[in-house]
Amino acid sequence: LDKPSFVISPAEAESAANQLGVSVFQLLPSLVYPAKSFALPPISKFHVGAIGLGSSGRIFLGVNVESPGLLLHHSIHVEQFLVTNLTLNDERHLRHFAVSAAPWEHCR
């Protein structure tokens, strides 16, 4: 079973940006909604995606993850997933990020 890597290399990011005639920074919003497809929200059914551009030029994905049988406040929020993804991949700085939805009311 292929697993998504949740990381886009600088070369892949540049290639995608060039194909669309935009900069990597301008590419970020167009990646947010496809990232939502990786979310796992069996409780709320509310898919959220985030994209972060690290100082290395890599692009990182974040999604929300909910666990059946647990209350929603035990969920992994999209921002938590994104920051954990950066940390696990030794990315030191998050330069820019885009997210598909504002934090839900419990987190505001």
PDB file of C-alpha atoms in Angstrom:
ATOM      1  CA  LEU A   1       0.000   0.000   0.000  1.00  0.00           C
ATOM      2  CA  ASP A   2       1.519   3.302  -1.041  1.00  0.00           C
ATOM      3  CA  LYS A   3       1.600   5.882   1.712  1.00  0.00           C
ATOM      4  CA  PRO A   4       1.578   9.613   0.985  1.00  0.00           C
ATOM      5  CA  SER A   5       4.847  11.259   1.996  1.00  0.00           C
ATOM      6  CA  PHE A   6       3.267  14.592   2.959  1.00  0.00           C
ATOM      7  CA  VAL A   7       6.438  16.305   1.674  1.00  0.00           C
ATOM      8  CA  ILE A   8       7.079  17.820  -1.764  1.00  0.00           C
ATOM      9  CA  SER A   9      10.724  18.273  -2.734  1.00  0.00           C
ATOM     10  CA  PRO A  10      12.050  21.657  -3.893  1.00  0.00           C
ATOM     11  CA  ALA A  11      12.523  20.244  -7.411  1.00  0.00           C
ATOM     12  CA  GLU A  12       8.931  18.979  -7.552  1.00  0.00           C
ATOM     13  CA  ALA A  13       7.650  22.302  -6.198  1.00  0.00           C
ATOM     14  CA  GLU A  14       9.627  24.308  -8.771  1.00  0.00           C
ATOM     15  CA  SER A  15       8.468  22.028 -11.583  1.00  0.00           C
ATOM     16  CA  ALA A  16       4.799  22.349 -10.593  1.00  0.00           C
ATOM     17  CA  ALA A  17       5.130  26.126 -10.226  1.00  0.00           C
ATOM     18  CA  ASN A  18       6.819  26.428 -13.626  1.00  0.00           C
ATOM     19  CA  GLN A  19       4.079  24.380 -15.296  1.00  0.00           C
ATOM     20  CA  LEU A  20       1.501  26.814 -13.918  1.00  0.00           C
ATOM     21  CA  GLY A  21       3.608  29.896 -14.624  1.00  0.00           C
ATOM     22  CA  VAL A  22       3.724  30.960 -10.973  1.00  0.00           C
ATOM     23  CA  SER A  23       6.274  31.150  -8.167  1.00  0.00           C
ATOM     24  CA  VAL A  24       6.475  28.433  -5.509  1.00  0.00           C
ATOM     25  CA  PHE A  25       4.953  30.922  -3.047  1.00  0.00           C
ATOM     26  CA  GLN A  26       2.022  31.502  -5.432  1.00  0.00           C
ATOM     27  CA  LEU A  27       1.626  27.730  -5.816  1.00  0.00           C
ATOM     28  CA  LEU A  28       0.826  27.176  -2.127  1.00  0.00           C
ATOM     29  CA  PRO A  29      -2.901  28.099  -2.156  1.00  0.00           C
ATOM     30  CA  SER A  30      -3.546  25.774  -5.102  1.00  0.00           C
ATOM     31  CA  LEU A  31      -2.215  22.828  -3.066  1.00  0.00           C
ATOM     32  CA  VAL A  32      -4.413  23.397  -0.006  1.00  0.00           C
ATOM     33  CA  TYR A  33      -7.621  21.872  -1.350  1.00  0.00           C
ATOM     34  CA  PRO A  34      -5.973  18.729  -2.786  1.00  0.00           C
ATOM     35  CA  ALA A  35      -4.299  18.247   0.623  1.00  0.00           C
ATOM     36  CA  LYS A  36      -7.760  18.046   2.212  1.00  0.00           C
ATOM     37  CA  SER A  37      -8.288  14.679   0.526  1.00  0.00           C
ATOM     38  CA  PHE A  38      -5.748  13.127   2.941  1.00  0.00           C
ATOM     39  CA  ALA A  39      -7.656  14.280   6.061  1.00  0.00           C
ATOM     40  CA  LEU A  40      -9.264  11.637   8.275  1.00  0.00           C
ATOM     41  CA  PRO A  41     -12.321  13.202   9.967  1.00  0.00           C
ATOM     42  CA  PRO A  42     -14.736  10.303  10.660  1.00  0.00           C
ATOM     43  CA  ILE A  43     -16.501  12.253  13.429  1.00  0.00           C
ATOM     44  CA  SER A  44     -16.994  15.778  12.070  1.00  0.00           C
ATOM     45  CA  LYS A  45     -16.725  14.881   8.372  1.00  0.00           C
ATOM     46  CA  PHE A  46     -14.935  18.262   8.039  1.00  0.00           C
ATOM     47  CA  HIS A  47     -11.794  17.886   5.919  1.00  0.00           C
ATOM     48  CA  VAL A  48      -9.076  20.488   6.528  1.00  0.00           C
ATOM     49  CA  GLY A  49      -5.767  20.798   4.685  1.00  0.00           C
ATOM     50  CA  ALA A  50      -2.708  22.983   5.166  1.00  0.00           C
ATOM     51  CA  ILE A  51       0.413  23.592   3.142  1.00  0.00           C
ATOM     52  CA  GLY A  52       3.669  24.945   4.544  1.00  0.00           C
ATOM     53  CA  LEU A  53       6.776  26.175   2.748  1.00  0.00           C
ATOM     54  CA  GLY A  54       9.945  25.467   4.694  1.00  0.00           C
ATOM     55  CA  SER A  55      13.203  27.394   4.477  1.00  0.00           C
ATOM     56  CA  SER A  56      14.701  24.396   2.633  1.00  0.00           C
ATOM     57  CA  GLY A  57      12.246  24.949  -0.235  1.00  0.00           C
ATOM     58  CA  ARG A  58      10.313  21.798   0.607  1.00  0.00           C
ATOM     59  CA  ILE A  59       6.527  21.955   0.846  1.00  0.00           C
ATOM     60  CA  PHE A  60       4.842  20.146   3.729  1.00  0.00           C
ATOM     61  CA  LEU A  61       1.249  18.966   3.990  1.00  0.00           C
ATOM     62  CA  GLY A  62      -0.901  18.963   7.094  1.00  0.00           C
ATOM     63  CA  VAL A  63      -4.361  17.487   7.653  1.00  0.00           C
ATOM     64  CA  ASN A  64      -6.806  17.006  10.487  1.00  0.00           C
ATOM     65  CA  VAL A  65      -7.110  13.524  12.002  1.00  0.00           C
ATOM     66  CA  GLU A  66      -9.949  12.355  14.242  1.00  0.00           C
ATOM     67  CA  SER A  67     -10.211   9.086  16.163  1.00  0.00           C
ATOM     68  CA  PRO A  68     -13.559   7.293  16.373  1.00  0.00           C
ATOM     69  CA  GLY A  69     -14.602   6.809  19.981  1.00  0.00           C
ATOM     70  CA  LEU A  70     -12.759   9.908  21.191  1.00  0.00           C
ATOM     71  CA  LEU A  71     -14.111  13.404  21.650  1.00  0.00           C
ATOM     72  CA  LEU A  72     -13.226  16.022  19.038  1.00  0.00           C
ATOM     73  CA  HIS A  73     -10.852  17.847  21.362  1.00  0.00           C
ATOM     74  CA  HIS A  74      -8.601  14.775  21.124  1.00  0.00           C
ATOM     75  CA  SER A  75      -8.220  15.336  17.374  1.00  0.00           C
ATOM     76  CA  ILE A  76      -4.955  16.186  15.678  1.00  0.00           C
ATOM     77  CA  HIS A  77      -5.546  19.624  14.244  1.00  0.00           C
ATOM     78  CA  VAL A  78      -4.208  20.543  10.822  1.00  0.00           C
ATOM     79  CA  GLU A  79      -1.666  22.979  12.285  1.00  0.00           C
ATOM     80  CA  GLN A  80      -0.398  20.345  14.735  1.00  0.00           C
ATOM     81  CA  PHE A  81       0.013  17.847  11.905  1.00  0.00           C
ATOM     82  CA  LEU A  82       1.873  20.421   9.795  1.00  0.00           C
ATOM     83  CA  VAL A  83       4.307  21.414  12.558  1.00  0.00           C
ATOM     84  CA  THR A  84       4.922  17.758  13.459  1.00  0.00           C
ATOM     85  CA  ASN A  85       5.587  16.986   9.786  1.00  0.00           C
ATOM     86  CA  LEU A  86       8.183  19.771   9.640  1.00  0.00           C
ATOM     87  CA  THR A  87       9.830  18.539  12.845  1.00  0.00           C
ATOM     88  CA  LEU A  88       9.962  14.890  11.742  1.00  0.00           C
ATOM     89  CA  ASN A  89      11.602  15.976   8.483  1.00  0.00           C
ATOM     90  CA  ASP A  90      14.232  18.202  10.165  1.00  0.00           C
ATOM     91  CA  GLU A  91      12.808  21.417   8.734  1.00  0.00           C
ATOM     92  CA  ARG A  92      13.990  24.307  10.887  1.00  0.00           C
ATOM     93  CA  HIS A  93      11.775  27.159   9.701  1.00  0.00           C
ATOM     94  CA  LEU A  94       8.264  27.546   8.327  1.00  0.00           C
ATOM     95  CA  ARG A  95       8.368  30.496   5.931  1.00  0.00           C
ATOM     96  CA  HIS A  96       4.753  30.546   4.732  1.00  0.00           C
ATOM     97  CA  PHE A  97       1.623  28.492   5.164  1.00  0.00           C
ATOM     98  CA  ALA A  98      -1.906  28.328   3.806  1.00  0.00           C
ATOM     99  CA  VAL A  99      -4.876  26.555   5.360  1.00  0.00           C
ATOM    100  CA  SER A 100      -8.281  25.631   3.948  1.00  0.00           C
ATOM    101  CA  ALA A 101     -10.393  26.691   6.939  1.00  0.00           C
ATOM    102  CA  ALA A 102     -10.222  28.824  10.053  1.00  0.00           C
ATOM    103  CA  PRO A 103      -9.817  26.985  13.377  1.00  0.00           C
ATOM    104  CA  TRP A 104     -13.032  25.441  14.626  1.00  0.00           C
ATOM    105  CA  GLU A 105     -14.839  27.261  17.409  1.00  0.00           C
ATOM    106  CA  HIS A 106     -13.294  25.250  20.269  1.00  0.00           C
ATOM    107  CA  CYS A 107      -9.826  26.439  19.185  1.00  0.00           C
ATOM    108  CA  ARG A 108     -10.597  30.106  18.494  1.00  0.00           C
TER     109      ARG A 108
END
